[in-house]
Coordinates of C-alpha atoms and ligand atoms in Angstrom, one line a residue:
X702 CA -88.6 20.4 16.9
X703 CA -87.9 23.7 14.9
X704 CA -85.1 24.5 17.3
X705 CA -83.5 21.1 16.9
X706 CA -83.6 21.5 13.1
X707 CA -82.1 24.9 13.4
X708 CA -79.2 23.6 15.4
X709 CA -78.6 20.7 13.0
X710 CA -78.5 23.1 10.1
X711 CA -76.1 25.4 11.9
X712 CA -73.8 22.4 12.7
X713 CA -74.0 21.3 9.1
X714 CA -73.0 24.8 7.8
X715 CA -70.2 25.1 10.3
X716 CA -68.9 21.6 9.3
X717 CA -69.1 22.6 5.6
X718 CA -67.3 25.8 6.3
X719 CA -64.4 23.9 8.0
X720 CA -64.1 21.5 5.1
X721 CA -64.0 24.3 2.6
X722 CA -61.4 26.3 4.6
X723 CA -59.1 23.3 5.2
X724 CA -59.5 22.1 1.6
X725 CA -58.8 25.6 0.3
X726 CA -55.6 25.9 2.3
X727 CA -54.4 22.5 1.0
X728 CA -55.3 23.4 -2.6
X729 CA -53.6 26.8 -2.2
X730 CA -50.4 25.2 -0.8
X731 CA -50.4 22.6 -3.6
X732 CA -50.6 25.3 -6.2
X733 CA -47.9 27.6 -4.8
X734 CA -45.4 24.8 -3.7
X735 CA -42.6 24.0 -6.1
X736 CA -42.0 20.2 -6.7
X737 CA -39.0 19.3 -4.5
X738 CA -36.1 17.5 -6.1
X739 CA -35.0 14.6 -3.9
X740 CA -31.3 15.1 -5.1
X741 CA -28.8 17.2 -3.3
X742 CA -27.2 20.3 -4.9
X743 CA -24.0 18.3 -5.5
X744 CA -26.0 15.5 -7.4
X745 CA -27.8 18.1 -9.5
X746 CA -24.6 19.9 -10.4
X747 CA -22.8 16.7 -11.3
X748 CA -25.7 15.6 -13.4
X749 CA -25.5 19.0 -15.2
X750 CA -21.8 18.4 -15.8
X751 CA -22.6 15.2 -17.6
X752 CA -21.8 12.7 -14.9
X753 CA -24.0 9.6 -15.3
X754 CA -26.3 8.7 -12.4
X755 CA -24.4 5.5 -11.5
X756 CA -21.1 7.4 -11.5
X757 CA -22.6 10.1 -9.2
X758 CA -23.5 7.5 -6.7
X759 CA -19.9 6.4 -6.5
X760 CA -18.6 10.0 -6.3
X761 CA -20.8 11.1 -3.3
X762 CA -18.9 9.1 -0.6
X763 CA -15.6 10.7 -1.7
X764 CA -13.8 13.4 0.3
X765 CA -15.0 17.0 -0.3
X766 CA -11.8 18.1 -2.1
X767 CA -12.2 15.3 -4.6
X768 CA -15.9 16.1 -5.1
X769 CA -15.1 19.8 -5.5
X770 CA -12.5 18.9 -8.1
X771 CA -15.0 16.8 -10.1
X772 CA -17.7 19.5 -9.7
X773 CA -15.3 22.0 -11.3
X774 CA -15.2 20.2 -14.6
X775 CA -17.2 18.3 -17.1
X776 CA -17.3 14.5 -16.9
X777 CA -14.2 12.8 -18.2
X778 CA -14.2 9.0 -17.8
X779 CA -10.5 8.5 -17.4
X780 CA -9.9 11.3 -14.9
X781 CA -13.0 10.3 -12.9
X782 CA -12.0 6.6 -12.8
X783 CA -8.6 7.6 -11.5
X784 CA -10.0 9.9 -8.8
X785 CA -12.4 7.2 -7.7
X786 CA -9.5 4.8 -6.9
X787 CA -9.4 4.7 -3.0
X788 CA -5.7 5.4 -3.0
X789 CA -5.6 8.1 -5.5
X790 CA -4.6 11.6 -4.5
X791 CA -5.4 14.8 -6.3
X792 CA -1.7 15.9 -6.0
X793 CA -0.7 12.9 -8.2
X794 CA -3.4 13.2 -10.8
X795 CA -1.3 14.6 -13.6
X796 CA 1.2 11.8 -13.0
X797 CA -1.6 9.2 -13.1
X798 CA -2.7 10.6 -16.4
X799 CA 0.8 10.6 -17.9
X800 CA 1.4 7.0 -16.6
X801 CA -1.9 5.9 -18.2
X802 CA -0.8 7.3 -21.5
X803 CA 2.5 5.5 -21.3
X804 CA 0.9 2.2 -20.0
X805 CA -2.6 2.0 -21.6
X806 CA -2.8 -1.7 -20.7
X807 CA -2.5 -1.1 -16.9
X808 CA -5.5 -1.1 -14.7
X809 CA -6.4 2.0 -12.7
X810 CA -5.3 0.3 -9.5
X811 CA -1.9 -0.4 -11.0
X812 CA -1.5 3.1 -12.3
X813 CA -2.3 4.6 -8.9
X814 CA 0.0 2.2 -7.1
X815 CA 2.9 2.7 -9.4
X816 CA 2.7 6.5 -9.3
X817 CA 2.2 6.6 -5.5
X818 CA 5.4 4.6 -5.0
X819 CA 7.3 6.8 -7.5
X820 CA 7.6 4.0 -10.2
X821 CA 6.8 6.5 -12.9
X822 CA 10.2 8.0 -12.2
X823 CA 13.4 6.1 -13.3
X824 CA 15.2 4.3 -10.4
X825 CA 17.5 6.5 -8.4
X826 CA 15.9 9.7 -9.6
X827 CA 13.7 11.8 -7.3
X828 CA 15.4 10.1 -4.3
X829 CA 14.9 11.2 -0.8
X830 CA 16.2 10.4 2.6
X831 CA 13.9 8.5 5.0
X832 CA 13.0 10.4 8.1
X833 CA 12.2 7.4 10.3
X834 CA 15.0 4.8 9.8
X835 CA 14.2 3.0 13.0
X836 CA 10.6 2.3 12.0
X837 CA 10.0 -1.5 11.5
X838 CA 8.1 -0.6 8.3
X839 CA 10.7 1.7 6.9
X840 CA 10.9 1.6 3.1
X841 CA 14.5 1.6 1.8
X842 CA 14.5 1.1 -2.0
X843 CA 15.7 2.8 -5.1
X844 CA 13.9 6.0 -4.2
X845 CA 14.3 6.1 -0.4
X846 CA 17.8 6.1 1.1
X847 CA 19.3 6.1 4.6
X848 CA 21.6 8.7 6.0
X849 CA 25.2 7.7 5.3
X850 CA 25.9 7.5 9.0
X851 CA 22.8 5.6 10.0
X852 CA 23.3 2.5 12.1
X853 CA 20.6 1.1 14.3
X854 CA 21.5 1.3 18.0
X855 CA 20.1 -2.1 19.0
X856 CA 22.3 -4.4 16.8
X857 CA 23.1 -7.8 18.3
X858 CA 25.5 -10.6 17.2
X859 CA 23.8 -13.7 15.8
X860 CA 24.7 -16.7 17.9
X861 CA 27.4 -18.9 16.4
X862 CA 25.0 -21.8 15.9
X863 CA 23.1 -19.7 13.4
X864 CA 26.0 -17.8 11.8
X865 CA 26.4 -19.2 8.4
X866 CA 29.6 -17.5 7.4
X867 CA 32.7 -19.5 6.7
X868 CA 35.1 -16.6 7.2
X869 CA 34.5 -16.3 10.9
X870 CA 33.0 -12.8 10.6
X871 CA 30.2 -11.7 12.9
X872 CA 26.7 -11.2 11.6
X873 CA 24.8 -8.4 13.3
X874 CA 21.1 -7.6 13.1
X875 CA 18.5 -5.6 15.2
X876 CA 17.4 -7.3 18.4
X877 CA 13.8 -7.8 17.3
X878 CA 14.8 -9.5 14.1
X879 CA 17.3 -11.7 15.9
X880 CA 14.7 -12.9 18.4
X881 CA 12.3 -13.6 15.6
X882 CA 15.0 -15.5 13.7
X883 CA 15.7 -17.8 16.7
X884 CA 11.9 -18.3 17.2
X885 CA 11.5 -19.2 13.5
X886 CA 14.4 -21.6 13.7
X887 CA 13.0 -23.3 16.9
X888 CA 9.8 -24.0 15.0
X889 CA 11.6 -25.1 11.8
X890 CA 13.8 -27.5 13.8
X891 CA 10.8 -28.9 15.7
X892 CA 8.8 -29.5 12.5
X893 CA 11.6 -30.5 10.1
X894 CA 14.7 -31.3 12.1
X895 CA 16.6 -28.6 10.1
X896 CA 17.6 -25.0 10.6
X897 CA 18.6 -22.0 8.5
X898 CA 21.6 -19.8 9.1
X899 CA 22.4 -16.2 8.1
X900 CA 25.4 -15.1 6.2
X901 CA 24.7 -11.3 6.2
X902 CA 22.3 -9.0 7.9
X903 CA 23.3 -5.5 8.9
X904 CA 25.7 -3.9 6.4
X905 CA 26.9 -0.3 6.9
X906 CA 27.2 2.3 4.2
X907 CA 30.9 1.7 3.6
X908 CA 30.4 -2.1 3.2
X909 CA 27.6 -1.5 0.7
X910 CA 29.8 1.0 -1.2
X911 CA 32.5 -1.6 -1.6
X912 CA 30.0 -4.2 -2.7
X913 CA 28.3 -2.0 -5.2
X914 CA 31.7 -0.9 -6.6
X915 CA 32.7 -4.5 -7.0
X916 CA 29.5 -5.4 -8.8
X917 CA 29.7 -2.4 -11.1
X918 CA 33.3 -3.2 -12.0
X919 CA 32.4 -6.9 -12.7
X920 CA 29.1 -6.6 -14.5
X921 CA 28.5 -3.0 -15.4
X922 CA 26.1 -0.6 -13.8
X923 CA 22.8 -1.9 -15.3
X924 CA 23.3 -5.4 -14.1
X925 CA 24.8 -4.3 -10.8
X926 CA 21.7 -2.2 -10.1
X927 CA 19.5 -5.3 -10.5
X928 CA 21.5 -7.4 -8.1
X929 CA 23.0 -4.9 -5.6
X930 CA 21.8 -1.7 -4.0
X931 CA 23.7 1.5 -4.3
X932 CA 25.3 2.6 -1.0
X933 CA 22.6 4.2 1.2
X934 CA 19.8 2.4 -0.6
X935 CA 20.4 -1.1 0.7
X936 CA 17.7 -2.6 3.0
X937 CA 20.6 -4.3 4.8
X938 CA 21.6 -1.0 6.3
X939 CA 18.3 -0.9 8.3
X940 CA 19.5 -3.9 10.3
X941 CA 16.1 -5.6 9.5
X942 CA 17.1 -7.7 6.5
X943 CA 18.8 -11.1 6.7
X944 CA 20.2 -13.3 3.9
X945 CA 19.7 -16.9 4.9
X946 CA 20.9 -20.2 3.6
X947 CA 20.5 -23.9 4.3
X948 CA 23.1 -26.4 5.3
X949 CA 25.9 -23.9 4.7
X950 CA 25.0 -23.7 1.0
X951 CA 25.4 -20.5 -1.0
X952 CA 22.3 -18.3 -0.8
X953 CA 21.4 -18.8 -4.5
X954 CA 20.7 -22.5 -3.8
X955 CA 18.4 -21.7 -0.9
X956 CA 15.3 -22.0 -3.2
X957 CA 16.1 -25.7 -3.8
X958 CA 16.2 -26.6 -0.1
X959 CA 13.6 -28.2 2.1
X960 CA 14.1 -25.3 4.5
X961 CA 12.9 -22.9 1.9
X962 CA 9.7 -24.9 1.3
X963 CA 8.9 -24.4 5.0
X964 CA 10.2 -20.8 5.3
X965 CA 8.1 -19.5 2.4
X966 CA 4.9 -20.6 4.1
X967 CA 5.8 -19.8 7.7
X968 CA 8.3 -16.9 7.8
X969 CA 5.4 -14.4 8.3
X970 CA 4.3 -16.2 11.5
X971 CA 7.5 -14.9 13.0
X972 CA 7.4 -11.4 11.4
X973 CA 9.4 -11.9 8.2
X974 CA 8.5 -11.4 4.6
X975 CA 10.3 -12.7 1.5
X976 CA 10.9 -9.2 0.2
X977 CA 12.0 -9.7 -3.4
X978 CA 9.8 -12.0 -5.4
X979 CA 9.4 -12.6 -9.1
X980 CA 5.9 -11.1 -9.3
X981 CA 7.1 -8.0 -7.5
X982 CA 10.2 -7.1 -9.6
X983 CA 8.4 -4.3 -11.4
X984 CA 7.8 -2.7 -8.0
X985 CA 10.9 -3.5 -6.1
X986 CA 13.4 -3.2 -8.9
X987 CA 15.2 -6.4 -7.8
X988 CA 15.3 -9.9 -9.2
X989 CA 13.8 -12.5 -7.0
X990 CA 15.8 -13.4 -3.9
X991 CA 14.4 -16.3 -1.9
X992 CA 17.1 -15.9 0.7
X993 CA 16.5 -12.2 1.6
X994 CA 14.1 -11.9 4.6
X995 CA 12.9 -8.6 5.9
X996 CA 11.6 -8.2 9.4
X997 CA 8.5 -6.1 9.8
X998 CA 6.8 -7.8 12.8
X999 CA 4.2 -10.5 12.9
X1000 CA 1.1 -8.4 12.3
X1001 CA 2.4 -6.6 9.3
X1002 CA 4.2 -9.7 7.9
X1003 CA 1.0 -11.8 8.1
X1004 CA -1.1 -9.1 6.4
X1005 CA 1.5 -8.7 3.6
X1006 CA 1.7 -12.5 3.2
X1007 CA -2.1 -12.9 3.1
X1008 CA -2.5 -10.2 0.5
X1009 CA 0.6 -11.3 -1.6
X1010 CA 1.7 -7.7 -2.0
X1011 CA 5.0 -5.8 -1.8
X1012 CA 6.1 -3.9 1.3
X1013 CA 5.8 -0.7 -0.9
X1014 CA 2.1 -1.4 -1.7
X1015 CA 1.3 -2.3 1.9
X1016 CA 2.9 0.9 3.4
X1017 CA 1.3 3.0 0.6
X1018 CA -2.2 1.6 1.6
X1019 CA -1.5 2.0 5.3
X1020 CA -0.4 5.7 4.8
X1021 CA -3.4 6.5 2.7
X1022 CA -5.7 6.3 5.7
X1023 CA -8.1 4.2 3.8
X1024 CA -9.3 1.3 5.9
X1025 CA -8.5 -2.1 4.4
Ligands
ZN2145 ZN1 19.9 -9.4 1.1

């Protein structure tokens, strides 16, 4: 019996010793351990710079160069909001700030868009020559021009049945646009019994030069610029634009036609957009032209139509690499 008690006592002491050792280690670790901050170094630094918690949450998914830029300075609401715009670039930041000053009523989205497409510069200033004139999404406007000698190498004549000219002149356009135009007319004819014709599509530099000179002489430069492109800056030189009319009417009356009612809802299904619209004048720099179609292909035309945006904005978004 005495032995059994001895063994029990020893076991008890050994157990007690274990408990004390383990407990001591835990207690020691507890005392020496610093409390861990669940926030990352970036979050802590931003917080120190005065960025509110809810703003920090929106900053963290940004690219590292944007985060580093913000880390380098104290919180500034306006600058931070601009950088948070998905299409904003650090390179344009000063221009966004200047544009905001000049247009305090504009939203951040608008400011970023306008600067990204150069609209903070007056038309025909800061112009450059496009490097990919054959691209179906090429932007030719009052900032981007085509080489004087550019002429697409896949121009085709529009069939007589769809040539709306009364002077017997040919109308030429790029093959893809011509095919889309015929397909659109087939559908239009099937659904309404009517067709549209084209009076002008591809125009070379020399033609545009004469046209612009004529407009300037007749109306003065300011009005001429609203209605006609300067040579080299006309979308017609891409071979992807077509002016269309109904029943041989003049193009200005196209908007009153039944064909227009159909075309405005269906042109995108064939790859065309109505390029110049009233709501887009600030961006495009042109008055509305219901008759001026631009071929971009079905996929892009449909996306542009669904979003009700300009070609400029669409391409800007596409080039930004931000998924839409
Ligand atoms: Zn036109």
